[in-house]
Amino acid sequence: MKLFDNFYNMKVGIVDLTQLSSEVIPLDEQIVAEKIGGAAVNEDLFKQYEDDTPLIIGVGPLTGSFAPASCLAVATFLSPRFGGLCHVPLMLRAGPEMKFSGIDFLVIKGAASSPRILHIDKGAIRILSAEHLIGVDIPEALQTLKKEMTHPRSILLTGPAADNGAPGASVSTGFNGSLDKAGLAFLMASKNLKGVIFNGTDGLPFAEGNLKHNETIERNLSADEGHKNDGFPSMLDKIGIEENLKGIIRKAKWRNMACYHCPSPCMSSVKFKWLDPRKNSRIEDNLFLSDHLGFLALAKKRGKDVFPLSESCHRFGLDPVAVAEKLPESGSLLESLNAIEEMSVTPGKSEPHHIGEVPREMHKLFGDAIPPILPDELWKERVWLSMILGVCPIFLIRFPQISEFDLYKFLTKNEDDLNILKERIRFILEN
Ligand code: SF4
């Protein structure tokens, strides 16, 4: 079965941070035929390079395609938080820009002796110095990178929290945070890896008929009564949010934002007014929100202060769930802001933290940040499917009516191939 000619560059980037060397090698057709892509191919590559404590970043065949919500890249690594293998989803434009930069999978081995950032463009990998970004907060570091690089399309970056070895450190996609609650930023810091920049081009030529097939899926979705296009707050409702917090949400001004090719945004940018105690002045701020569980954890702890506190987590590169666990129930906003700053400079061990339930194994496997809004078995099946194909897991758990065959049909129309795909993905799921 050779389905992927249009869907991959068929290239793997190998970076050795210890030697400061890199190469681009062909993607093994046999691995792709068996494992299809995303988390499953990442796992295979992880085993091949296991002795070098690798970090693998990979896309699926549908990443960057006409399929709905085809935004996904997956980071696979040994989680310092959970101690086991973890697949963390990276959304927004991370997946498409990675694929359009000319490679499908990236294996990052070893550790550098000084801070480095990777730059990938037209299938070539550069290992650049990142010394000047250490200790710099995320918005400022992004400004610096945008001045230094021509058109950096997608930037995965760690902040001061990771630089200082803070246990709640979390990677940021641009200045938008991420779903890294598994210690990806902590692992990157241990490799002296500050970030990865993908400079995508204009995309790949995808198979004929894919545009029409996507239009049919989107039309069916819009006709569905349960389909609401309400951004971040609607997802909070699905997870379950207390009445008193709903009032706080209603007062802010929301603008829905979507990842690459997503027809139903669950992210939002929010405009909020607050009294900055450090300047003693009332200001209006904008914040991009993508981490539903992180937002809820902070909101439960500190009510209306959730907005400035979330901004502070983004600035220092901290996971809001880890922060919420450490913040006191009472006290002033200034005390909480100072506590977050303190957390970002305090080294420690990355260890389990959880608000409420202890994460179950399947949640740990996918980084403990994808909302549990479906029964366990169905959740696991949908998340695995998304993580292999390169489609957003949040989108697939929100819309279980989109069948696996709806997605496979972007890859092939041939009945035999569709069944082979189904069998192979079942096999991965069950093993
Ligand atoms: S469902 Fe949400 S996280 Fe997923 S692609 Fe759409 S906007 Fe992005």
Coordinates of C-alpha atoms and ligand atoms in Angstrom, one line a residue:
M1 CA 0.0 0.0 0.0
K2 CA 1.6 3.2 -1.1
L3 CA -0.8 6.0 -0.2
F4 CA 1.3 8.8 0.9
D5 CA 3.1 10.2 -2.1
N6 CA 1.1 13.4 -1.9
F7 CA 1.1 13.5 1.9
Y8 CA 4.7 13.4 3.0
N9 CA 8.0 14.9 2.0
M10 CA 9.4 11.4 2.8
K11 CA 12.2 13.1 4.8
V12 CA 13.5 12.8 8.4
G13 CA 15.8 15.4 10.0
I14 CA 18.3 14.0 12.5
V15 CA 20.0 16.5 14.8
D16 CA 22.8 15.5 17.1
L17 CA 23.0 18.3 19.7
T18 CA 26.1 16.9 21.3
Q19 CA 28.1 17.0 18.0
L20 CA 26.2 20.0 16.7
S21 CA 25.6 18.2 13.5
S22 CA 22.5 17.4 11.4
E23 CA 21.5 15.4 8.3
V24 CA 18.3 14.8 6.4
I25 CA 17.6 11.1 5.5
P26 CA 14.8 9.4 3.6
L27 CA 11.7 8.4 5.6
D28 CA 11.5 4.6 5.6
E29 CA 8.5 3.6 3.4
Q30 CA 8.0 0.4 5.3
I31 CA 7.6 2.3 8.7
V32 CA 5.0 4.6 7.1
A33 CA 3.1 1.7 5.5
E34 CA 2.9 0.0 8.9
K35 CA 2.6 2.9 11.3
I36 CA 0.9 5.5 9.0
G37 CA 2.3 8.5 10.8
G38 CA 2.3 10.9 13.7
A39 CA 2.6 9.4 17.2
A40 CA 3.0 5.8 15.9
V41 CA 5.9 6.6 13.6
N42 CA 7.4 8.9 16.4
E43 CA 7.3 5.9 18.7
D44 CA 9.2 3.7 16.2
L45 CA 11.9 6.4 15.7
F46 CA 12.1 6.8 19.5
K47 CA 12.9 3.1 19.8
Q48 CA 15.6 3.3 17.1
Y49 CA 17.4 6.2 18.9
E50 CA 16.5 5.3 22.5
D51 CA 20.1 5.4 23.8
D52 CA 20.4 9.1 22.9
T53 CA 17.3 10.2 25.0
P54 CA 15.7 11.5 21.8
L55 CA 12.9 14.1 21.4
I56 CA 10.9 13.2 18.3
I57 CA 8.6 15.7 16.6
G58 CA 6.5 14.4 13.7
V59 CA 3.4 15.0 11.6
G60 CA 0.7 12.7 10.2
P61 CA -0.3 12.1 6.6
L62 CA -3.2 14.5 6.9
T63 CA -1.2 17.3 8.6
G64 CA -1.4 20.5 6.5
S65 CA -3.9 18.8 4.1
F66 CA -7.5 19.8 3.2
A67 CA -8.8 17.6 6.0
P68 CA -10.5 19.5 8.8
A69 CA -8.4 20.7 11.7
S70 CA -5.2 19.3 10.0
C71 CA -3.0 21.4 12.3
L72 CA -1.2 18.7 14.2
A73 CA 2.4 17.9 15.0
V74 CA 3.2 15.5 17.9
A75 CA 6.2 15.6 20.2
T76 CA 7.2 12.2 21.6
F77 CA 9.6 11.8 24.5
L78 CA 10.2 10.3 27.9
S79 CA 8.2 12.5 30.1
P80 CA 10.2 13.9 33.1
R81 CA 6.8 14.4 34.8
F82 CA 5.4 10.9 34.3
G83 CA 8.5 8.8 33.8
G84 CA 7.0 7.1 30.7
L85 CA 6.7 7.7 27.0
C86 CA 4.4 10.7 26.2
H87 CA 2.9 12.1 23.0
V88 CA 2.2 15.9 23.4
P89 CA -0.1 17.5 20.7
L90 CA 1.2 20.7 19.2
M91 CA -1.5 22.7 17.4
L92 CA -2.1 26.1 15.7
R93 CA 0.3 26.1 12.7
A94 CA 3.0 23.9 14.1
G95 CA 2.2 20.8 12.1
P96 CA 1.6 22.4 8.7
E97 CA 4.6 24.6 8.9
M98 CA 6.8 21.7 9.9
K99 CA 5.6 19.7 6.9
F100 CA 5.9 22.7 4.6
S101 CA 9.5 23.3 5.9
G102 CA 10.5 20.1 4.0
I103 CA 10.7 17.4 6.7
D104 CA 8.1 15.1 8.2
F105 CA 9.9 13.9 11.3
L106 CA 12.7 15.4 13.4
V107 CA 14.9 13.3 15.7
I108 CA 16.8 15.4 18.3
K109 CA 19.5 13.5 20.0
G110 CA 21.9 14.3 22.8
A111 CA 22.5 17.6 24.5
A112 CA 24.4 20.7 23.5
S113 CA 27.0 22.4 25.6
S114 CA 25.4 25.8 25.2
P115 CA 21.9 27.0 24.4
R116 CA 20.8 26.3 20.8
I117 CA 17.7 26.8 18.6
L118 CA 16.9 24.8 15.5
H119 CA 15.9 26.5 12.3
I120 CA 14.4 24.4 9.5
D121 CA 13.7 25.8 6.1
K122 CA 13.4 24.1 2.7
G123 CA 14.5 20.8 4.1
A124 CA 17.8 22.2 5.6
I125 CA 18.5 22.3 9.3
R126 CA 20.6 25.0 11.0
I127 CA 21.7 24.7 14.7
L128 CA 21.9 28.3 15.9
S129 CA 23.1 29.9 19.1
A130 CA 20.4 30.8 21.5
E131 CA 22.6 32.2 24.3
H132 CA 21.0 35.7 23.9
L133 CA 17.5 34.3 24.5
I134 CA 18.2 32.8 27.9
G135 CA 16.3 34.4 30.8
V136 CA 14.3 36.6 28.3
D137 CA 10.6 36.4 28.6
I138 CA 8.7 34.8 25.8
P139 CA 7.2 37.9 24.1
E140 CA 10.6 39.6 24.0
A141 CA 12.4 36.5 22.8
L142 CA 9.8 36.2 19.9
Q143 CA 10.4 39.8 18.9
T144 CA 14.1 39.2 18.8
L145 CA 13.7 36.0 16.7
K146 CA 11.3 37.8 14.3
K147 CA 14.0 40.5 13.7
E148 CA 16.7 37.9 13.2
M149 CA 14.9 35.5 10.9
T150 CA 13.2 36.0 7.6
H151 CA 9.5 34.9 8.0
P152 CA 9.7 32.5 10.9
R153 CA 6.3 30.9 10.4
S154 CA 6.0 28.7 13.5
I155 CA 8.1 28.9 16.6
L156 CA 8.2 26.4 19.5
L157 CA 10.0 28.2 22.3
T158 CA 10.7 27.7 26.0
G159 CA 10.8 30.6 28.4
P160 CA 12.7 31.7 31.5
A161 CA 11.0 28.9 33.6
A162 CA 12.7 26.2 31.5
D163 CA 16.0 28.1 31.5
N164 CA 15.9 28.1 35.3
G165 CA 14.9 24.4 35.5
A166 CA 11.5 25.3 37.1
P167 CA 9.3 22.1 37.4
G168 CA 6.2 23.6 35.8
A169 CA 7.9 24.8 32.7
S170 CA 5.8 24.5 29.5
V171 CA 6.6 25.0 25.8
S172 CA 4.9 27.9 24.0
T173 CA 3.8 27.9 20.4
G174 CA 4.5 31.5 19.6
F175 CA 3.0 33.5 22.5
N176 CA 0.0 31.2 22.7
G177 CA 1.0 28.7 25.3
S178 CA 0.6 25.0 24.5
L179 CA -0.8 21.7 25.9
D180 CA 2.6 20.8 27.3
K181 CA 1.9 19.5 30.8
A182 CA 4.3 16.5 30.5
G183 CA 7.6 18.3 30.9
L184 CA 8.5 18.8 27.2
A185 CA 10.0 22.2 28.1
F186 CA 11.9 20.7 31.0
L187 CA 13.4 18.0 28.7
M188 CA 14.3 20.6 26.1
A189 CA 16.1 22.6 28.7
S190 CA 18.1 19.5 29.8
K191 CA 19.2 19.2 26.1
N192 CA 20.1 23.0 26.0
L193 CA 17.5 23.3 23.3
K194 CA 15.7 26.6 23.5
G195 CA 13.3 26.1 20.6
V196 CA 12.5 25.0 17.0
I197 CA 11.6 27.3 14.2
F198 CA 9.8 26.0 11.1
N199 CA 9.9 28.2 8.0
G200 CA 7.1 26.7 5.9
T201 CA 6.6 27.4 2.2
D202 CA 3.3 27.3 0.4
G203 CA 2.2 23.7 1.1
L204 CA 2.2 20.5 -0.8
P205 CA 0.1 19.4 -3.7
F206 CA -2.6 17.2 -2.2
A207 CA -4.8 14.6 -3.9
E208 CA -7.5 15.5 -6.3
G209 CA -11.0 15.5 -4.8
N210 CA -9.8 16.4 -1.3
L211 CA -11.2 19.9 -1.3
K212 CA -14.7 18.6 -2.3
H213 CA -14.5 15.8 0.3
N214 CA -13.7 18.4 3.0
E215 CA -16.6 20.6 1.9
T216 CA -19.0 17.7 2.4
I217 CA -17.7 17.0 5.9
E218 CA -17.9 20.7 6.9
R219 CA -21.5 20.9 5.4
N220 CA -22.6 17.9 7.5
L221 CA -21.0 19.4 10.6
S222 CA -22.7 22.8 10.2
A223 CA -26.1 21.0 9.8
D224 CA -25.5 19.2 13.1
E225 CA -27.5 20.7 16.0
G226 CA -24.7 20.0 18.5
H227 CA -22.2 22.0 16.4
K228 CA -21.6 25.3 18.0
N229 CA -18.9 27.7 16.9
D230 CA -18.4 29.4 20.2
G231 CA -14.7 29.3 20.8
F232 CA -12.9 28.8 24.1
P233 CA -15.9 29.4 26.5
S234 CA -18.0 26.7 24.7
M235 CA -15.3 24.1 25.4
L236 CA -15.2 25.2 29.1
D237 CA -18.9 24.5 29.2
K238 CA -18.4 21.0 27.7
I239 CA -15.8 20.2 30.4
G240 CA -17.9 21.7 33.1
I241 CA -17.5 25.1 34.7
E242 CA -19.0 26.5 37.9
E243 CA -21.8 29.1 37.7
N244 CA -19.7 31.8 39.5
L245 CA -16.9 31.5 36.9
K246 CA -19.4 31.8 34.0
G247 CA -20.1 35.4 35.2
I248 CA -16.4 36.2 34.9
I249 CA -16.2 34.8 31.4
R250 CA -19.3 36.7 30.3
K251 CA -17.8 40.0 31.2
A252 CA -14.7 39.6 29.0
K253 CA -14.8 40.2 25.2
W254 CA -14.0 37.1 23.2
R255 CA -12.9 36.6 19.6
N256 CA -12.8 33.0 18.3
M257 CA -9.6 31.8 16.8
A258 CA -8.9 28.6 14.9
C259 CA -5.9 26.5 14.2
Y260 CA -4.9 25.6 10.6
H261 CA -7.9 24.6 8.6
C262 CA -10.2 24.1 11.6
P263 CA -13.9 24.8 10.9
S264 CA -14.9 25.0 14.5
P265 CA -12.6 27.1 16.7
C266 CA -12.2 26.1 20.4
M267 CA -9.6 28.8 21.0
S268 CA -10.1 32.5 21.6
S269 CA -8.4 35.7 22.0
V270 CA -9.9 37.6 25.0
K271 CA -9.8 41.3 25.8
F272 CA -10.0 42.1 29.5
K273 CA -9.5 45.1 31.8
W274 CA -7.6 44.8 35.0
L275 CA -5.9 46.9 37.6
D276 CA -2.1 46.2 37.3
P277 CA -1.0 46.5 41.0
R278 CA 2.7 46.9 39.9
K279 CA 1.8 50.1 37.9
N280 CA -1.2 51.0 39.9
S281 CA -3.1 51.7 36.7
R282 CA -6.1 50.2 34.9
I283 CA -5.2 48.7 31.6
E284 CA -6.8 46.7 28.8
D285 CA -5.0 43.6 27.6
N286 CA -5.4 40.9 25.0
L287 CA -4.6 37.3 25.6
F288 CA -4.8 34.2 23.4
L289 CA -6.2 31.1 25.2
S290 CA -5.9 27.6 24.0
D291 CA -5.4 25.5 27.2
H292 CA -8.9 24.8 28.6
L293 CA -7.8 22.7 31.6
G294 CA -5.1 25.2 32.5
F295 CA -7.5 28.1 32.4
L296 CA -10.1 26.2 34.6
A297 CA -7.4 25.3 37.2
L298 CA -6.4 28.9 37.5
A299 CA -9.9 30.3 37.5
K300 CA -11.0 27.9 40.2
K301 CA -8.1 29.0 42.4
R302 CA -8.1 32.8 41.7
G303 CA -11.5 33.7 40.1
K304 CA -11.4 36.9 38.0
D305 CA -7.6 37.2 38.3
V306 CA -7.4 34.3 35.9
F307 CA -6.7 36.6 32.9
P308 CA -3.6 38.5 34.2
L309 CA -2.4 35.3 35.8
S310 CA -2.7 33.3 32.6
E311 CA -0.8 36.1 30.8
S312 CA 2.0 35.8 33.3
C313 CA 2.2 32.0 32.8
H314 CA 2.5 32.5 29.1
R315 CA 5.2 35.2 29.6
F316 CA 7.4 33.0 31.7
G317 CA 6.6 29.7 29.9
L318 CA 4.8 28.0 32.8
D319 CA 1.9 25.4 32.8
P320 CA -1.1 27.1 34.5
V321 CA -2.1 23.8 36.1
A322 CA 1.2 23.5 37.8
V323 CA 1.0 27.2 38.8
A324 CA -2.6 26.8 40.1
E325 CA -1.5 24.0 42.4
K326 CA 1.1 26.2 44.1
L327 CA -0.9 29.5 44.3
P328 CA -2.6 30.2 47.7
E329 CA -6.4 30.3 47.7
S330 CA -6.4 33.8 49.1
G331 CA -4.2 36.9 48.9
S332 CA -3.8 39.8 46.5
L333 CA -3.2 39.7 42.8
L334 CA 0.2 41.3 43.3
E335 CA 1.2 38.4 45.6
S336 CA 0.0 35.8 43.0
L337 CA 2.0 37.6 40.2
N338 CA 5.0 37.7 42.4
A339 CA 4.6 34.0 43.2
I340 CA 4.5 33.1 39.5
E341 CA 7.6 35.1 38.8
E342 CA 9.3 33.3 41.8
M343 CA 8.2 29.9 40.4
S344 CA 9.8 30.8 37.1
V345 CA 13.2 31.2 38.7
T346 CA 13.1 28.4 41.2
P347 CA 14.7 25.1 40.0
G348 CA 13.2 21.8 41.0
K349 CA 12.3 18.3 39.9
S350 CA 9.6 17.8 37.3
E351 CA 7.1 15.8 39.2
P352 CA 3.4 14.8 39.2
H353 CA 1.0 17.7 39.9
H354 CA -2.7 17.5 39.5
I355 CA -5.8 19.5 40.3
G356 CA -8.6 17.1 41.2
E357 CA -8.2 13.5 39.8
V358 CA -4.9 11.8 39.4
P359 CA -4.3 11.4 35.6
R360 CA -5.0 7.9 34.3
E361 CA -2.5 6.1 32.1
M362 CA -4.2 7.0 28.9
H363 CA -4.3 10.7 29.8
K364 CA -0.6 10.5 30.8
L365 CA 0.3 8.9 27.4
F366 CA -1.1 12.0 25.6
G367 CA 0.3 14.6 28.1
D368 CA -2.6 15.0 30.5
A369 CA -4.0 18.2 28.7
I370 CA -6.6 16.9 26.3
P371 CA -10.0 17.4 28.0
P372 CA -11.7 14.2 29.1
I373 CA -15.1 14.9 27.5
L374 CA -15.9 11.4 26.1
P375 CA -16.1 8.0 27.8
D376 CA -12.7 6.5 28.3
E377 CA -12.6 4.0 25.4
L378 CA -14.0 6.3 22.8
W379 CA -11.7 9.1 24.0
K380 CA -8.7 6.9 23.7
E381 CA -9.7 5.7 20.2
R382 CA -10.4 9.2 18.9
V383 CA -7.2 10.7 20.4
W384 CA -5.0 7.9 19.0
L385 CA -6.6 8.3 15.5
S386 CA -5.9 12.0 15.6
M387 CA -2.4 11.6 16.8
I388 CA -1.6 9.2 14.0
L389 CA -3.3 11.0 11.1
G390 CA -2.2 14.5 12.1
V391 CA -5.7 16.0 12.9
C392 CA -6.4 17.9 16.1
P393 CA -7.4 15.6 19.0
I394 CA -9.7 18.2 20.5
F395 CA -11.5 18.5 17.2
L396 CA -12.0 14.7 17.0
I397 CA -13.3 14.3 20.5
R398 CA -15.7 17.2 20.0
F399 CA -17.1 15.7 16.9
P400 CA -17.2 11.9 17.2
Q401 CA -19.7 11.9 14.3
I402 CA -16.8 12.4 11.9
S403 CA -15.9 8.8 11.3
E404 CA -12.5 7.3 10.8
F405 CA -13.5 6.5 7.1
D406 CA -14.3 10.2 6.6
L407 CA -10.7 10.9 7.3
Y408 CA -9.2 7.9 5.5
K409 CA -11.0 9.0 2.4
F410 CA -8.6 11.9 2.1
L411 CA -5.9 9.3 1.6
T412 CA -7.6 6.9 -0.7
K413 CA -10.9 6.0 -2.3
N414 CA -9.9 2.4 -2.9
E415 CA -12.1 0.0 -0.7
D416 CA -9.2 -2.4 -0.1
D417 CA -6.8 0.3 0.9
L418 CA -9.5 1.8 3.2
N419 CA -9.8 -1.5 5.0
I420 CA -6.1 -2.0 5.2
L421 CA -5.8 1.5 6.8
K422 CA -8.5 0.6 9.3
E423 CA -6.8 -2.7 10.2
R424 CA -3.4 -1.1 10.7
I425 CA -4.7 1.7 12.9
R426 CA -6.8 -0.8 14.9
F427 CA -3.6 -2.9 15.4
I428 CA -1.7 0.2 16.7
L429 CA -4.5 1.0 19.0
E430 CA -4.7 -2.4 20.5
N431 CA -1.0 -2.9 21.0
Ligands
SF4_1 S1 -10.7 22.1 17.8 FE1 -9.6 23.9 18.8 S2 -7.5 23.1 19.1 FE2 -8.4 21.8 17.6 S3 -7.9 22.6 15.6 FE3 -9.9 23.5 16.2 S4 -9.3 25.5 17.2 FE4 -7.5 24.2 17.2

